Coordinates of C-alpha atoms and ligand atoms in Angstrom, one line a residue:
M13 CA -74.1 39.2 -33.8
A14 CA -71.1 41.2 -32.9
I15 CA -67.9 40.9 -30.9
L16 CA -68.1 43.9 -28.5
K17 CA -65.4 45.8 -26.7
I18 CA -65.0 44.7 -23.1
A19 CA -65.0 47.3 -20.3
R20 CA -61.9 47.2 -18.1
M21 CA -61.6 47.7 -14.4
G22 CA -62.0 51.4 -13.6
H23 CA -64.8 52.0 -16.1
P24 CA -67.9 53.2 -14.1
V25 CA -70.2 50.7 -15.7
L26 CA -68.4 48.0 -13.8
A27 CA -68.8 49.7 -10.5
R28 CA -72.6 50.4 -10.5
R29 CA -75.5 48.2 -9.8
A30 CA -77.1 46.9 -13.0
D31 CA -80.9 47.2 -13.6
P32 CA -83.4 44.4 -13.8
V33 CA -84.6 43.3 -17.3
P34 CA -88.3 44.1 -17.5
D35 CA -89.0 41.4 -20.2
P36 CA -86.4 38.6 -20.7
T37 CA -88.1 37.5 -23.9
A38 CA -87.7 40.9 -25.6
P39 CA -85.9 40.8 -29.0
E40 CA -83.3 43.3 -27.9
I41 CA -82.4 41.0 -25.0
K42 CA -82.0 38.0 -27.4
R43 CA -79.6 40.2 -29.5
L44 CA -77.7 41.3 -26.3
V45 CA -77.3 37.6 -25.3
A46 CA -76.1 36.6 -28.8
D47 CA -73.5 39.4 -28.7
M48 CA -72.4 38.4 -25.1
V49 CA -71.9 34.8 -26.1
E50 CA -69.9 35.7 -29.2
T51 CA -67.8 38.2 -27.2
M52 CA -67.2 35.6 -24.4
E53 CA -66.2 32.9 -26.8
D54 CA -63.9 35.2 -28.8
A55 CA -62.1 36.2 -25.6
Q56 CA -62.1 32.5 -24.4
G57 CA -63.8 33.4 -21.1
A58 CA -65.9 31.1 -18.9
G59 CA -68.4 33.8 -18.3
L60 CA -69.5 37.3 -19.1
A61 CA -71.9 39.8 -17.5
A62 CA -73.7 42.5 -19.5
P63 CA -72.0 45.4 -17.7
Q64 CA -68.7 44.1 -19.1
I65 CA -69.9 45.1 -22.6
H66 CA -71.1 48.4 -21.3
V67 CA -74.8 47.4 -20.9
P68 CA -76.0 47.9 -17.3
L69 CA -78.6 45.1 -17.2
R70 CA -78.9 42.0 -15.1
V71 CA -77.8 39.4 -17.6
V72 CA -75.0 36.9 -17.4
V73 CA -73.8 34.1 -19.6
F74 CA -71.4 31.3 -18.4
Q75 CA -70.3 27.7 -18.8
A76 CA -68.7 25.2 -16.5
P77 CA -67.2 22.5 -18.7
V78 CA -65.9 19.4 -17.1
G79 CA -62.3 20.4 -17.8
R80 CA -62.5 23.4 -15.5
S81 CA -63.1 21.2 -12.4
E82 CA -60.3 20.1 -10.2
G83 CA -59.7 16.4 -9.8
N84 CA -61.9 13.7 -11.2
L85 CA -65.6 14.0 -10.8
T86 CA -67.9 11.1 -10.3
D87 CA -71.0 10.9 -12.4
A88 CA -73.1 12.2 -9.5
E89 CA -70.7 15.1 -8.8
R90 CA -70.7 16.1 -12.5
F91 CA -74.4 17.0 -12.3
D92 CA -73.7 19.9 -9.8
H93 CA -70.2 20.8 -10.8
T94 CA -70.7 21.4 -14.5
A95 CA -73.1 23.5 -16.6
P96 CA -73.6 23.9 -20.4
L97 CA -73.6 27.4 -21.9
T98 CA -76.2 29.1 -19.8
V99 CA -78.0 32.5 -20.1
L100 CA -79.3 33.8 -16.8
I101 CA -81.5 36.9 -16.7
N102 CA -82.4 38.6 -13.4
P103 CA -80.4 36.0 -11.5
A104 CA -80.6 35.4 -7.7
V105 CA -78.0 33.4 -5.8
E106 CA -78.6 31.7 -2.5
I107 CA -75.8 30.1 -0.4
V108 CA -76.7 26.5 0.6
D109 CA -73.6 25.8 2.7
P110 CA -71.6 28.6 4.3
K111 CA -68.4 26.7 3.9
T112 CA -66.0 28.4 1.4
E113 CA -63.2 27.2 -0.8
G114 CA -60.4 29.1 -2.5
G115 CA -59.6 29.2 -6.1
W116 CA -57.7 31.2 -8.7
E117 CA -59.9 33.6 -10.7
G118 CA -59.4 35.8 -13.7
C119 CA -61.7 38.3 -15.3
L120 CA -61.9 39.6 -18.9
S121 CA -62.3 43.1 -17.3
V122 CA -59.0 42.6 -15.4
P123 CA -56.9 41.3 -18.3
G124 CA -53.6 39.5 -17.6
M125 CA -54.2 39.1 -13.8
R126 CA -55.2 36.2 -11.5
G127 CA -56.3 36.3 -7.9
W128 CA -57.0 33.8 -5.1
V129 CA -60.7 34.2 -4.0
E130 CA -62.7 32.4 -1.4
R131 CA -66.2 31.7 -2.5
S132 CA -69.2 29.6 -1.2
A133 CA -68.7 26.1 -2.5
H134 CA -72.3 25.2 -2.6
I135 CA -75.1 27.5 -3.9
R136 CA -78.5 27.5 -5.5
Y137 CA -79.3 30.0 -8.2
A138 CA -82.3 31.0 -10.2
G139 CA -83.1 33.2 -13.1
F140 CA -84.8 33.3 -16.5
D141 CA -83.7 32.4 -20.1
T142 CA -84.6 34.4 -23.2
E143 CA -87.8 32.2 -23.7
G144 CA -89.0 33.4 -20.2
R145 CA -88.4 29.9 -18.7
R146 CA -87.3 29.8 -15.1
I147 CA -84.0 28.1 -14.4
V148 CA -83.2 26.8 -10.9
R149 CA -80.0 24.9 -10.3
V150 CA -77.7 23.8 -7.5
A151 CA -74.0 24.4 -8.2
K152 CA -70.7 23.3 -6.6
G153 CA -67.0 23.9 -7.3
F154 CA -66.1 25.8 -10.4
H155 CA -69.7 26.0 -11.4
A156 CA -70.6 27.8 -8.1
R157 CA -67.6 30.0 -8.5
V158 CA -68.3 31.2 -12.0
V159 CA -71.9 32.0 -11.2
Q160 CA -70.9 34.0 -8.1
H161 CA -68.2 35.8 -10.1
E162 CA -70.6 36.8 -12.9
C163 CA -73.5 37.8 -10.6
D164 CA -71.1 40.0 -8.6
H165 CA -70.6 42.0 -11.8
L166 CA -74.3 42.9 -11.6
D167 CA -73.7 44.5 -8.2
G168 CA -70.6 46.4 -9.3
V169 CA -68.2 44.0 -7.6
L170 CA -65.0 42.7 -9.3
Y171 CA -63.1 39.8 -7.9
P172 CA -60.2 41.8 -6.3
Q173 CA -62.8 43.3 -4.0
R174 CA -63.5 39.8 -2.7
M175 CA -59.9 39.0 -2.0
R176 CA -58.6 38.7 1.6
D177 CA -54.9 38.7 0.7
L178 CA -53.8 41.0 -2.1
K179 CA -50.4 39.3 -2.1
K180 CA -52.3 36.7 -4.1
L181 CA -53.2 39.2 -6.8
L182 CA -50.7 38.6 -9.6
F183 CA -49.9 38.6 -13.2
E184 CA -50.9 35.5 -15.1
S185 CA -47.3 35.1 -16.2
E186 CA -46.2 34.7 -12.6
I187 CA -48.8 32.2 -11.4
H188 CA -46.5 29.2 -12.0
H189 CA -44.5 30.3 -8.9
W190 CA -47.6 29.8 -6.8
L191 CA -48.8 26.7 -8.4
E192 CA -45.4 25.0 -7.9
R193 CA -45.4 26.2 -4.3
E194 CA -48.9 24.8 -3.6
E195 CA -47.9 21.4 -5.0
E196 CA -44.8 21.4 -2.7
E197 CA -47.0 22.3 0.3
A198 CA -49.9 20.0 -0.6
P199 CA -50.6 17.4 2.1
V200 CA -49.8 13.9 1.0
Ligands
LIG11 NI1 -65.4 38.9 -14.5

C-alpha cells in the first residue's frame, strides 16, 4: 500500500471522463483500492475517486460516518444517512427525489477551499466491490452528497462546476463568517 500524490484542480486527469473497469476483481484493482483508502485516510477526506490519484478508472471510495450528518438522526434515518467505508467500482447514481439541499463541500483536489453546493437529497446508487459483489443502496443527506461528489469526479466534474453562486466559494479559514451568519439568519 502507498500514500499517493493527489491531483489538483487544473490537472487534465480531473477533467476527463474515466474509463470503466473491465474486471472489478482483478488484483491490480485491489491494489488501487488499497492505495486509495490509505491516501484518503492520510488526507482525512470523506471520499476519493481514482482520477484524484492520476488513475482514470471508474472507482471511488467513501464513508459517511454519523458525525458528518447535521442534527440528530433517528435509528431509521441512520440507515440511509450513513455508510461504512465503501468501495464502488463502475458506479451508477439515480435520483430518487428531485428535491435538492445545499451543503458546504470541500475536495482534496481543491485544497483549502469550501463551496456551497446544491445536490439531490435522496438517491439510489449501485456498483461493484473488489469481490465482484453488486452493491445497491439508498442514500440521503451527507451520504447522498459524498456519493454524488465522488461520482462526479468520474465524469470530470469538480464541485465548483456545480455551484450556482460563486460568492459562496471561499477559503476554509473564512468559512466561520458564513456559518455565523447562517446561525443568525436561521428561522427559529
Ligand atoms: Ni473531490
